[in-house]
Amino acid sequence: MAMPRDTSDSDALIRLLDAARLIPPDRLADLTLEVAEASGARAVRIYLIDHSLRRLLPYADPDAKAFDVNGTMGGRAYVTNETVETHRDDRITLWVPLRDGVDRLGVIQFEVAELDDDRREMLTRIAAIAAAEVVSKGQYTDLFALARCDRPMTMAADLQRDLMPPQTFATTDLSVVSAIEPAYSAAGDTCDYAYNNGVLHAAVFDAIGHDFNASVVSAVAVAAYRHARRKQLDLPQIAATIDAAIEGQFGDIMFSTAILVTLDVARGLLRWINAGHPPPLHIRHGRVVGTMGRPSIPPLGLASITGVSAAAQPQELSLEPDDRVLLYTDGIVEARSADGEDFGLERLQDFLHRAIASDTPDAEIVRRLSHAVVDHHDGQLKDDATLLMISWHPDRSGPAHPPESRPEPEH
């Protein structure tokens, strides 16, 4: 029999919404506990995912212990993006994903004496409000960034993190997932994306070097990319803008390889320019079809030296529903084990085949793949390793938008 619905639940939710607008970031955990107690919770703890996506770290709770994602109930809630329950004696523990849309921020642990569907729904809503507050307040406090650090972060990596959009984004028609390793010392690699009026823009950059200067080059590249994108320039003009910005700032001593991509989401038409970068992988029916074309221009920042215009004609590919495209930097395939063996393209493809065959969600594929690369290198990457996966899965409930028929590039 369901417990009578307590009208104080609704009052508590309204109070949380009202109070959260002006509460200082350091009091978010206290406010969440106060409101959850009104809904029958006896204890509440917030855990945020660390930057390497391996551990869940407590926020504003000195008595709570960090724990690994793998092999834990809280980690299971994070991985599956679903609520997980455990029952022991008179205590019920509820692990609720903390997420902003589909971007996984961590989990919240609730302890209750009794649980029914109404209370479960109420606690889930409290977690959703807490997640929204973590995102919004994270724009003007360092507390959440500090709480996500499992070890010291270099200044170069800090700059890279500030350049990054959320690691996961999705609509009914597409999803984007990214990851960068080494999470606490990356320098030079970065990625960016934006969804504007039915077109996805995405880019991966790999600046020369592995120090703070490399991060500065990446920062210039991303700033120029966003500026050109917001001026609604086409891909060739965007590439030329970035090339000119890097050369104008650094002369001919610094450059960055890059993949610049647009996806017409209604038609499934993918267009890209490859500036001296590893070719993306095209995945169809759960298998890697092959690499997509070849680099068409030199790295960005070198056009005046090479005499090759960065404003190249984009390559094109018509996607089929459920196709994936994986963009990556050379640190993925060139990560070496202790005996000198590269992670390699064959191992990368095999990993993707097995992960997709087991119905692993894209966010988990990217998380586990980045860890596999780091682990292959015994945890000490000598170069950054970046991944960005785009999946096109058009919503069949709306009007049909068949991909335009075009010849595919050579694989």
mmCIF file of C-alpha atoms in Angstrom:
data_model
loop_
_atom_site.group_PDB
_atom_site.id
_atom_site.type_symbol
_atom_site.label_atom_id
_atom_site.label_comp_id
_atom_site.label_asym_id
_atom_site.label_seq_id
_atom_site.Cartn_x
_atom_site.Cartn_y
_atom_site.Cartn_z
ATOM 1 C CA MET A 1 0.000 0.000 0.000
ATOM 2 C CA ALA A 2 1.338 3.410 -0.945
ATOM 3 C CA MET A 3 1.993 5.896 1.837
ATOM 4 C CA PRO A 4 -0.361 8.903 1.870
ATOM 5 C CA ARG A 5 1.075 11.692 -0.201
ATOM 6 C CA ASP A 6 2.329 14.436 2.105
ATOM 7 C CA THR A 7 1.430 17.917 0.885
ATOM 8 C CA SER A 8 4.587 19.093 2.672
ATOM 9 C CA ASP A 9 6.529 17.437 -0.162
ATOM 10 C CA SER A 10 5.249 19.996 -2.641
ATOM 11 C CA ASP A 11 5.871 22.783 -0.166
ATOM 12 C CA ALA A 12 9.439 21.564 0.347
ATOM 13 C CA LEU A 13 10.077 21.477 -3.393
ATOM 14 C CA ILE A 14 8.786 25.032 -3.769
ATOM 15 C CA ARG A 15 10.968 26.109 -0.855
ATOM 16 C CA LEU A 16 14.016 24.531 -2.501
ATOM 17 C CA LEU A 17 13.328 26.338 -5.767
ATOM 18 C CA ASP A 18 12.825 29.674 -4.008
ATOM 19 C CA ALA A 19 15.806 29.393 -1.669
ATOM 20 C CA ALA A 20 18.205 28.060 -4.302
ATOM 21 C CA ARG A 21 18.080 31.324 -6.251
ATOM 22 C CA LEU A 22 20.050 33.272 -3.635
ATOM 23 C CA ILE A 23 21.734 30.632 -1.500
ATOM 24 C CA PRO A 24 25.570 30.705 -1.486
ATOM 25 C CA PRO A 25 27.161 27.737 -3.316
ATOM 26 C CA ASP A 26 28.697 26.372 -0.107
ATOM 27 C CA ARG A 27 25.199 25.962 1.394
ATOM 28 C CA LEU A 28 23.711 23.917 -1.449
ATOM 29 C CA ALA A 29 24.325 20.605 0.308
ATOM 30 C CA ASP A 30 22.726 21.894 3.550
ATOM 31 C CA LEU A 31 19.671 23.196 1.700
ATOM 32 C CA THR A 32 19.281 19.923 -0.213
ATOM 33 C CA LEU A 33 19.434 17.986 3.074
ATOM 34 C CA GLU A 34 16.909 20.286 4.727
ATOM 35 C CA VAL A 35 14.392 19.873 1.913
ATOM 36 C CA ALA A 36 15.003 16.139 1.526
ATOM 37 C CA GLU A 37 14.395 15.637 5.261
ATOM 38 C CA ALA A 38 10.958 17.152 4.771
ATOM 39 C CA SER A 39 10.398 14.392 2.214
ATOM 40 C CA GLY A 40 11.421 11.619 4.595
ATOM 41 C CA ALA A 41 15.159 11.390 3.950
ATOM 42 C CA ARG A 42 17.351 10.841 7.008
ATOM 43 C CA ALA A 43 20.653 11.619 5.297
ATOM 44 C CA VAL A 44 21.759 13.205 2.022
ATOM 45 C CA ARG A 45 25.187 13.280 0.409
ATOM 46 C CA ILE A 46 26.224 14.850 -2.898
ATOM 47 C CA TYR A 47 29.051 13.275 -4.916
ATOM 48 C CA LEU A 48 30.608 14.861 -8.010
ATOM 49 C CA ILE A 49 32.506 12.959 -10.691
ATOM 50 C CA ASP A 50 36.220 13.736 -10.774
ATOM 51 C CA HIS A 51 37.803 15.115 -13.948
ATOM 52 C CA SER A 52 39.211 11.734 -14.964
ATOM 53 C CA LEU A 53 35.690 10.212 -14.714
ATOM 54 C CA ARG A 54 36.966 7.429 -12.428
ATOM 55 C CA ARG A 55 35.898 8.451 -8.908
ATOM 56 C CA LEU A 56 32.938 10.084 -7.203
ATOM 57 C CA LEU A 57 34.043 12.748 -4.719
ATOM 58 C CA PRO A 58 31.941 14.141 -1.835
ATOM 59 C CA TYR A 59 30.829 17.759 -1.983
ATOM 60 C CA ALA A 60 30.805 19.844 1.225
ATOM 61 C CA ASP A 61 30.753 16.787 3.499
ATOM 62 C CA PRO A 62 33.993 16.116 5.410
ATOM 63 C CA ASP A 63 32.635 12.848 6.819
ATOM 64 C CA ALA A 64 31.848 11.291 3.413
ATOM 65 C CA LYS A 65 34.390 9.129 1.599
ATOM 66 C CA ALA A 66 35.218 9.206 -2.104
ATOM 67 C CA PHE A 67 34.675 5.960 -4.003
ATOM 68 C CA ASP A 68 35.395 4.438 -7.404
ATOM 69 C CA VAL A 69 32.815 4.424 -10.171
ATOM 70 C CA ASN A 70 33.590 0.797 -11.008
ATOM 71 C CA GLY A 71 32.244 -1.809 -8.605
ATOM 72 C CA THR A 72 30.049 0.428 -6.416
ATOM 73 C CA MET A 73 26.323 1.038 -6.160
ATOM 74 C CA GLY A 74 26.760 4.784 -6.534
ATOM 75 C CA GLY A 75 28.995 4.150 -9.518
ATOM 76 C CA ARG A 76 26.330 1.933 -11.029
ATOM 77 C CA ALA A 77 23.808 4.793 -10.809
ATOM 78 C CA TYR A 78 26.339 7.081 -12.490
ATOM 79 C CA VAL A 79 27.155 4.587 -15.274
ATOM 80 C CA THR A 80 23.566 3.584 -16.059
ATOM 81 C CA ASN A 81 22.079 7.061 -15.453
ATOM 82 C CA GLU A 82 19.336 5.308 -13.485
ATOM 83 C CA THR A 83 18.336 5.268 -9.818
ATOM 84 C CA VAL A 84 19.787 2.372 -7.807
ATOM 85 C CA GLU A 85 18.330 1.145 -4.490
ATOM 86 C CA THR A 86 19.780 -0.970 -1.688
ATOM 87 C CA HIS A 87 17.838 -2.324 1.314
ATOM 88 C CA ARG A 88 19.528 -3.191 4.614
ATOM 89 C CA ASP A 89 17.747 -3.633 7.951
ATOM 90 C CA ASP A 90 15.630 -0.501 8.472
ATOM 91 C CA ARG A 91 17.639 1.597 6.020
ATOM 92 C CA ILE A 92 16.937 2.119 2.337
ATOM 93 C CA THR A 93 19.652 3.825 0.322
ATOM 94 C CA LEU A 94 18.723 5.541 -2.902
ATOM 95 C CA TRP A 95 21.463 6.522 -5.376
ATOM 96 C CA VAL A 96 20.058 9.103 -7.805
ATOM 97 C CA PRO A 97 22.011 10.367 -10.844
ATOM 98 C CA LEU A 98 22.961 14.020 -10.692
ATOM 99 C CA ARG A 99 22.659 15.200 -14.280
ATOM 100 C CA ASP A 100 22.160 18.297 -16.355
ATOM 101 C CA GLY A 101 20.098 17.044 -19.274
ATOM 102 C CA VAL A 102 22.207 14.020 -20.231
ATOM 103 C CA ASP A 103 25.507 15.381 -18.901
ATOM 104 C CA ARG A 104 26.467 13.273 -15.879
ATOM 105 C CA LEU A 105 27.680 15.383 -12.948
ATOM 106 C CA GLY A 106 27.661 12.757 -10.206
ATOM 107 C CA VAL A 107 25.118 11.162 -7.863
ATOM 108 C CA ILE A 108 23.132 11.982 -4.727
ATOM 109 C CA GLN A 109 22.793 9.450 -1.926
ATOM 110 C CA PHE A 110 19.526 9.524 0.029
ATOM 111 C CA GLU A 111 18.809 7.361 3.073
ATOM 112 C CA VAL A 112 15.157 6.776 3.972
ATOM 113 C CA ALA A 113 13.188 4.504 6.295
ATOM 114 C CA GLU A 114 10.273 4.019 3.901
ATOM 115 C CA LEU A 115 9.973 4.361 0.161
ATOM 116 C CA ASP A 116 7.129 4.423 -2.331
ATOM 117 C CA ASP A 117 6.752 5.778 -5.858
ATOM 118 C CA ASP A 118 5.750 9.260 -4.691
ATOM 119 C CA ARG A 119 8.750 9.616 -2.398
ATOM 120 C CA ARG A 120 11.079 8.177 -5.030
ATOM 121 C CA GLU A 121 9.767 10.706 -7.553
ATOM 122 C CA MET A 122 10.135 13.548 -5.055
ATOM 123 C CA LEU A 123 13.776 12.698 -4.277
ATOM 124 C CA THR A 124 14.510 12.425 -7.982
ATOM 125 C CA ARG A 125 13.124 15.931 -8.480
ATOM 126 C CA ILE A 126 15.251 17.244 -5.623
ATOM 127 C CA ALA A 127 18.306 15.724 -7.328
ATOM 128 C CA ALA A 128 17.342 17.423 -10.603
ATOM 129 C CA ILE A 129 17.128 20.827 -8.900
ATOM 130 C CA ALA A 130 20.461 20.245 -7.152
ATOM 131 C CA ALA A 131 22.065 19.374 -10.498
ATOM 132 C CA ALA A 132 20.747 22.561 -12.084
ATOM 133 C CA GLU A 133 22.186 24.562 -9.193
ATOM 134 C CA VAL A 134 25.600 22.893 -9.557
ATOM 135 C CA VAL A 135 25.667 23.967 -13.206
ATOM 136 C CA SER A 136 24.365 27.509 -12.741
ATOM 137 C CA LYS A 137 26.350 28.328 -9.590
ATOM 138 C CA GLY A 138 29.426 26.703 -11.077
ATOM 139 C CA GLN A 139 29.690 29.731 -13.359
ATOM 140 C CA TYR A 140 30.621 31.996 -10.439
ATOM 141 C CA THR A 141 32.261 29.769 -7.840
ATOM 142 C CA ASP A 142 35.371 27.582 -7.738
ATOM 143 C CA LEU A 143 33.903 25.218 -5.147
ATOM 144 C CA PHE A 144 32.466 22.684 -7.579
ATOM 145 C CA ALA A 145 35.634 22.664 -9.703
ATOM 146 C CA LEU A 146 37.714 22.114 -6.562
ATOM 147 C CA ALA A 147 35.379 19.341 -5.401
ATOM 148 C CA ARG A 148 35.921 17.508 -8.698
ATOM 149 C CA CYS A 149 39.716 17.446 -8.344
ATOM 150 C CA ASP A 150 41.081 14.143 -7.108
ATOM 151 C CA ARG A 151 44.654 15.450 -7.371
ATOM 152 C CA PRO A 152 46.420 18.734 -8.218
ATOM 153 C CA MET A 153 45.785 20.109 -11.706
ATOM 154 C CA THR A 154 48.349 21.945 -13.821
ATOM 155 C CA MET A 155 47.661 25.499 -14.974
ATOM 156 C CA ALA A 156 47.657 24.303 -18.596
ATOM 157 C CA ALA A 157 45.019 21.671 -17.822
ATOM 158 C CA ASP A 158 42.965 24.245 -15.904
ATOM 159 C CA LEU A 159 42.941 26.454 -18.994
ATOM 160 C CA GLN A 160 41.901 23.502 -21.166
ATOM 161 C CA ARG A 161 39.020 22.645 -18.822
ATOM 162 C CA ASP A 162 37.716 26.196 -18.954
ATOM 163 C CA LEU A 163 37.627 25.968 -22.757
ATOM 164 C CA MET A 164 35.535 22.807 -22.753
ATOM 165 C CA PRO A 165 31.760 22.662 -23.237
ATOM 166 C CA PRO A 166 29.835 19.982 -21.271
ATOM 167 C CA GLN A 167 31.251 16.544 -21.980
ATOM 168 C CA THR A 168 27.858 15.203 -23.077
ATOM 169 C CA PHE A 169 25.044 16.742 -25.118
ATOM 170 C CA ALA A 170 22.009 15.155 -26.760
ATOM 171 C CA THR A 171 18.743 15.845 -28.546
ATOM 172 C CA THR A 172 16.225 13.357 -29.934
ATOM 173 C CA ASP A 173 18.267 13.301 -33.161
ATOM 174 C CA LEU A 174 21.901 13.288 -32.113
ATOM 175 C CA SER A 175 24.359 13.020 -29.249
ATOM 176 C CA VAL A 176 27.881 14.287 -28.632
ATOM 177 C CA VAL A 177 30.312 12.871 -26.064
ATOM 178 C CA SER A 178 33.890 13.976 -25.390
ATOM 179 C CA ALA A 179 36.809 13.201 -23.077
ATOM 180 C CA ILE A 180 40.373 14.435 -22.634
ATOM 181 C CA GLU A 181 43.241 12.647 -20.911
ATOM 182 C CA PRO A 182 45.461 13.066 -18.963
ATOM 183 C CA ALA A 183 42.683 14.853 -17.126
ATOM 184 C CA TYR A 184 44.899 16.701 -14.652
ATOM 185 C CA SER A 185 47.801 17.653 -16.925
ATOM 186 C CA ALA A 186 46.435 17.967 -20.462
ATOM 187 C CA ALA A 187 48.018 20.699 -22.591
ATOM 188 C CA GLY A 188 47.369 21.369 -26.255
ATOM 189 C CA ASP A 189 44.347 19.165 -26.943
ATOM 190 C CA THR A 190 40.856 20.562 -26.728
ATOM 191 C CA CYS A 191 37.464 20.291 -28.397
ATOM 192 C CA ASP A 192 34.349 22.363 -28.831
ATOM 193 C CA TYR A 193 30.827 22.066 -30.212
ATOM 194 C CA ALA A 194 27.608 24.046 -30.604
ATOM 195 C CA TYR A 195 24.117 23.249 -31.882
ATOM 196 C CA ASN A 196 22.601 26.095 -33.921
ATOM 197 C CA ASN A 197 19.318 25.966 -35.848
ATOM 198 C CA GLY A 198 19.491 22.304 -36.792
ATOM 199 C CA VAL A 199 23.247 22.253 -37.465
ATOM 200 C CA LEU A 200 25.831 20.722 -35.166
ATOM 201 C CA HIS A 201 29.269 22.352 -35.247
ATOM 202 C CA ALA A 202 32.121 20.359 -33.694
ATOM 203 C CA ALA A 203 35.899 20.599 -33.673
ATOM 204 C CA VAL A 204 38.933 18.881 -32.179
ATOM 205 C CA PHE A 205 42.273 20.704 -31.902
ATOM 206 C CA ASP A 206 45.769 19.410 -31.147
ATOM 207 C CA ALA A 207 48.274 22.248 -30.724
ATOM 208 C CA ILE A 208 51.995 21.613 -31.084
ATOM 209 C CA GLY A 209 53.812 20.940 -27.814
ATOM 210 C CA HIS A 210 52.737 19.755 -24.408
ATOM 211 C CA ASP A 211 53.101 22.745 -22.117
ATOM 212 C CA PHE A 212 51.293 25.938 -21.201
ATOM 213 C CA ASN A 213 52.165 27.496 -24.567
ATOM 214 C CA ALA A 214 50.299 24.660 -26.293
ATOM 215 C CA SER A 215 47.220 25.410 -24.182
ATOM 216 C CA VAL A 216 47.454 29.079 -25.177
ATOM 217 C CA VAL A 217 47.508 28.070 -28.867
ATOM 218 C CA SER A 218 44.414 25.929 -28.261
ATOM 219 C CA ALA A 219 42.725 28.836 -26.487
ATOM 220 C CA VAL A 220 43.349 31.091 -29.485
ATOM 221 C CA ALA A 221 42.083 28.380 -31.853
ATOM 222 C CA VAL A 222 38.856 27.886 -29.874
ATOM 223 C CA ALA A 223 38.285 31.643 -29.534
ATOM 224 C CA ALA A 224 38.705 32.109 -33.296
ATOM 225 C CA TYR A 225 36.498 29.068 -33.974
ATOM 226 C CA ARG A 226 33.680 30.402 -31.818
ATOM 227 C CA HIS A 227 34.020 33.910 -33.234
ATOM 228 C CA ALA A 228 33.826 32.645 -36.829
ATOM 229 C CA ARG A 229 30.991 30.277 -35.994
ATOM 230 C CA ARG A 230 28.975 33.047 -34.368
ATOM 231 C CA LYS A 231 29.485 35.214 -37.438
ATOM 232 C CA GLN A 232 27.800 32.321 -39.293
ATOM 233 C CA LEU A 233 30.765 31.763 -41.591
ATOM 234 C CA ASP A 234 30.970 28.536 -43.593
ATOM 235 C CA LEU A 235 33.548 25.829 -42.904
ATOM 236 C CA PRO A 236 36.248 27.124 -45.305
ATOM 237 C CA GLN A 237 35.938 30.618 -43.828
ATOM 238 C CA ILE A 238 36.056 29.219 -40.289
ATOM 239 C CA ALA A 239 39.252 27.322 -41.087
ATOM 240 C CA ALA A 240 40.801 30.435 -42.626
ATOM 241 C CA THR A 241 39.836 32.538 -39.595
ATOM 242 C CA ILE A 242 41.493 30.124 -37.179
ATOM 243 C CA ASP A 243 44.595 29.863 -39.357
ATOM 244 C CA ALA A 244 44.945 33.663 -39.470
ATOM 245 C CA ALA A 245 44.373 34.002 -35.717
ATOM 246 C CA ILE A 246 47.107 31.486 -34.818
ATOM 247 C CA GLU A 247 49.590 32.944 -37.294
ATOM 248 C CA GLY A 248 48.764 36.487 -36.242
ATOM 249 C CA GLN A 249 49.403 35.679 -32.606
ATOM 250 C CA PHE A 250 52.412 33.358 -32.873
ATOM 251 C CA GLY A 251 53.927 33.865 -36.331
ATOM 252 C CA ASP A 252 55.239 30.663 -37.875
ATOM 253 C CA ILE A 253 56.449 29.034 -34.645
ATOM 254 C CA MET A 254 53.153 27.529 -33.421
ATOM 255 C CA PHE A 255 50.321 25.666 -35.111
ATOM 256 C CA SER A 256 47.494 23.235 -34.440
ATOM 257 C CA THR A 257 46.099 20.257 -36.270
ATOM 258 C CA ALA A 258 42.314 20.227 -36.342
ATOM 259 C CA ILE A 259 39.129 18.567 -37.534
ATOM 260 C CA LEU A 260 36.266 21.009 -38.186
ATOM 261 C CA VAL A 261 32.850 19.400 -38.664
ATOM 262 C CA THR A 262 29.256 20.390 -39.394
ATOM 263 C CA LEU A 263 26.282 18.041 -39.368
ATOM 264 C CA ASP A 264 22.975 18.986 -40.985
ATOM 265 C CA VAL A 265 20.824 17.122 -38.484
ATOM 266 C CA ALA A 266 17.671 16.948 -40.635
ATOM 267 C CA ARG A 267 19.466 15.437 -43.649
ATOM 268 C CA GLY A 268 22.322 13.629 -41.929
ATOM 269 C CA LEU A 269 24.855 15.401 -44.140
ATOM 270 C CA LEU A 270 28.286 15.537 -42.510
ATOM 271 C CA ARG A 271 30.895 17.975 -43.846
ATOM 272 C CA TRP A 272 34.443 18.384 -42.544
ATOM 273 C CA ILE A 273 37.844 19.929 -43.119
ATOM 274 C CA ASN A 274 40.908 18.028 -41.953
ATOM 275 C CA ALA A 275 43.926 20.211 -41.133
ATOM 276 C CA GLY A 276 46.787 17.749 -40.721
ATOM 277 C CA HIS A 277 44.812 15.648 -38.229
ATOM 278 C CA PRO A 278 44.200 11.875 -37.862
ATOM 279 C CA PRO A 279 41.174 11.056 -40.076
ATOM 280 C CA PRO A 280 37.917 10.407 -38.162
ATOM 281 C CA LEU A 281 36.443 6.913 -37.940
ATOM 282 C CA HIS A 282 33.057 6.188 -39.528
ATOM 283 C CA ILE A 283 30.978 3.596 -37.637
ATOM 284 C CA ARG A 284 27.931 1.965 -39.248
ATOM 285 C CA HIS A 285 25.872 -1.050 -38.090
ATOM 286 C CA GLY A 286 28.148 -1.355 -35.069
ATOM 287 C CA ARG A 287 31.322 -1.751 -37.141
ATOM 288 C CA VAL A 288 34.076 0.665 -38.086
ATOM 289 C CA VAL A 289 33.667 1.186 -41.837
ATOM 290 C CA GLY A 290 37.036 2.875 -42.036
ATOM 291 C CA THR A 291 38.838 6.191 -41.811
ATOM 292 C CA MET A 292 37.163 9.181 -43.437
ATOM 293 C CA GLY A 293 39.244 10.669 -46.218
ATOM 294 C CA ARG A 294 42.681 12.197 -45.734
ATOM 295 C CA PRO A 295 44.031 15.512 -44.427
ATOM 296 C CA SER A 296 43.147 18.174 -46.985
ATOM 297 C CA ILE A 297 45.200 21.109 -45.686
ATOM 298 C CA PRO A 298 48.272 21.593 -43.442
ATOM 299 C CA PRO A 299 47.852 22.342 -39.716
ATOM 300 C CA LEU A 300 46.213 25.676 -38.949
ATOM 301 C CA GLY A 301 48.624 28.571 -38.594
ATOM 302 C CA LEU A 302 50.885 27.543 -41.485
ATOM 303 C CA ALA A 303 48.972 28.688 -44.582
ATOM 304 C CA SER A 304 51.325 31.552 -45.421
ATOM 305 C CA ILE A 305 54.374 29.278 -45.098
ATOM 306 C CA THR A 306 53.013 26.322 -47.065
ATOM 307 C CA GLY A 307 51.170 28.416 -49.619
ATOM 308 C CA VAL A 308 48.088 26.206 -49.147
ATOM 309 C CA SER A 309 44.912 28.119 -48.300
ATOM 310 C CA ALA A 310 43.130 26.984 -45.150
ATOM 311 C CA ALA A 311 39.816 27.725 -46.920
ATOM 312 C CA ALA A 312 39.636 24.229 -48.399
ATOM 313 C CA GLN A 313 36.581 22.607 -49.944
ATOM 314 C CA PRO A 314 34.995 20.385 -47.263
ATOM 315 C CA GLN A 315 34.694 16.638 -47.661
ATOM 316 C CA GLU A 316 31.174 15.205 -47.339
ATOM 317 C CA LEU A 317 29.446 12.047 -46.155
ATOM 318 C CA SER A 318 25.728 11.209 -46.022
ATOM 319 C CA LEU A 319 25.079 9.425 -42.749
ATOM 320 C CA GLU A 320 22.577 6.651 -42.210
ATOM 321 C CA PRO A 321 20.462 6.502 -39.039
ATOM 322 C CA ASP A 322 22.489 5.324 -36.015
ATOM 323 C CA ASP A 323 25.827 6.085 -37.684
ATOM 324 C CA ARG A 324 28.597 7.313 -35.415
ATOM 325 C CA VAL A 325 31.666 9.389 -36.185
ATOM 326 C CA LEU A 326 34.668 9.366 -33.849
ATOM 327 C CA LEU A 327 37.078 12.296 -33.862
ATOM 328 C CA TYR A 328 40.330 11.769 -31.968
ATOM 329 C CA THR A 329 43.874 13.064 -31.588
ATOM 330 C CA ASP A 330 47.039 11.102 -32.278
ATOM 331 C CA GLY A 331 47.555 10.571 -28.534
ATOM 332 C CA ILE A 332 44.815 7.923 -28.694
ATOM 333 C CA VAL A 333 46.498 5.579 -31.163
ATOM 334 C CA GLU A 334 50.088 6.477 -30.251
ATOM 335 C CA ALA A 335 49.788 5.785 -26.515
ATOM 336 C CA ARG A 336 52.514 3.210 -25.785
ATOM 337 C CA SER A 337 52.691 0.429 -23.246
ATOM 338 C CA ALA A 338 55.792 -0.218 -21.132
ATOM 339 C CA ASP A 339 57.164 -2.564 -23.809
ATOM 340 C CA GLY A 340 56.753 0.085 -26.523
ATOM 341 C CA GLU A 341 53.531 -1.208 -28.143
ATOM 342 C CA ASP A 342 51.179 1.476 -29.501
ATOM 343 C CA PHE A 343 47.510 1.374 -28.580
ATOM 344 C CA GLY A 344 47.037 1.513 -32.331
ATOM 345 C CA LEU A 345 44.152 1.830 -34.745
ATOM 346 C CA GLU A 346 43.386 -1.907 -34.730
ATOM 347 C CA ARG A 347 42.994 -1.997 -30.943
ATOM 348 C CA LEU A 348 40.846 1.158 -31.111
ATOM 349 C CA GLN A 349 38.531 -0.418 -33.678
ATOM 350 C CA ASP A 350 38.310 -3.668 -31.715
ATOM 351 C CA PHE A 351 37.370 -1.762 -28.569
ATOM 352 C CA LEU A 352 34.592 0.066 -30.430
ATOM 353 C CA HIS A 353 33.225 -3.139 -31.950
ATOM 354 C CA ARG A 354 32.996 -4.872 -28.578
ATOM 355 C CA ALA A 355 31.530 -1.867 -26.765
ATOM 356 C CA ILE A 356 28.840 -1.230 -29.374
ATOM 357 C CA ALA A 357 27.979 -4.948 -29.592
ATOM 358 C CA SER A 358 27.306 -4.949 -25.842
ATOM 359 C CA ASP A 359 24.904 -1.968 -26.177
ATOM 360 C CA THR A 360 27.163 0.273 -24.104
ATOM 361 C CA PRO A 361 25.855 3.874 -24.146
ATOM 362 C CA ASP A 362 28.017 6.357 -26.031
ATOM 363 C CA ALA A 363 28.982 8.247 -22.870
ATOM 364 C CA GLU A 364 30.272 5.016 -21.354
ATOM 365 C CA ILE A 365 32.057 4.009 -24.569
ATOM 366 C CA VAL A 366 34.026 7.261 -24.541
ATOM 367 C CA ARG A 367 34.705 7.127 -20.782
ATOM 368 C CA ARG A 368 35.938 3.541 -20.879
ATOM 369 C CA LEU A 369 37.923 4.053 -24.075
ATOM 370 C CA SER A 370 39.790 7.024 -22.601
ATOM 371 C CA HIS A 371 40.608 4.893 -19.549
ATOM 372 C CA ALA A 372 41.741 1.981 -21.729
ATOM 373 C CA VAL A 373 44.190 4.299 -23.505
ATOM 374 C CA VAL A 374 45.569 5.647 -20.216
ATOM 375 C CA ASP A 375 45.824 2.162 -18.709
ATOM 376 C CA HIS A 376 47.633 0.899 -21.814
ATOM 377 C CA HIS A 377 50.247 3.584 -21.112
ATOM 378 C CA ASP A 378 50.479 2.539 -17.435
ATOM 379 C CA GLY A 379 48.672 5.702 -16.388
ATOM 380 C CA GLN A 380 51.379 8.048 -17.710
ATOM 381 C CA LEU A 381 50.478 9.489 -21.110
ATOM 382 C CA LYS A 382 53.268 11.384 -22.848
ATOM 383 C CA ASP A 383 50.769 13.150 -25.127
ATOM 384 C CA ASP A 384 47.184 14.306 -24.726
ATOM 385 C CA ALA A 385 44.496 11.890 -25.877
ATOM 386 C CA THR A 386 41.151 13.386 -26.901
ATOM 387 C CA LEU A 387 37.924 11.784 -28.103
ATOM 388 C CA LEU A 388 34.714 13.273 -29.477
ATOM 389 C CA MET A 389 31.944 10.944 -30.676
ATOM 390 C CA ILE A 390 28.962 12.132 -32.708
ATOM 391 C CA SER A 391 25.935 9.837 -33.084
ATOM 392 C CA TRP A 392 23.117 10.568 -35.512
ATOM 393 C CA HIS A 393 19.822 8.891 -34.572
ATOM 394 C CA PRO A 394 17.008 10.850 -36.227
ATOM 395 C CA ASP A 395 13.703 10.899 -34.392
ATOM 396 C CA ARG A 396 11.350 8.635 -36.347
ATOM 397 C CA SER A 397 8.262 10.023 -34.590
ATOM 398 C CA GLY A 398 8.493 13.306 -36.513
ATOM 399 C CA PRO A 399 8.588 14.108 -40.239
ATOM 400 C CA ALA A 400 10.971 11.966 -42.232
ATOM 401 C CA HIS A 401 14.188 13.622 -43.396
ATOM 402 C CA PRO A 402 15.983 11.107 -45.623
ATOM 403 C CA PRO A 403 19.697 11.793 -46.073
ATOM 404 C CA GLU A 404 20.546 13.422 -49.352
ATOM 405 C CA SER A 405 22.030 10.939 -51.792
ATOM 406 C CA ARG A 406 25.696 11.729 -52.293
ATOM 407 C CA PRO A 407 28.736 9.636 -53.082
ATOM 408 C CA GLU A 408 30.666 8.710 -49.960
ATOM 409 C CA PRO A 409 34.340 9.616 -49.596
ATOM 410 C CA GLU A 410 36.938 6.931 -49.998
ATOM 411 C CA HIS A 411 37.427 4.904 -46.788
#
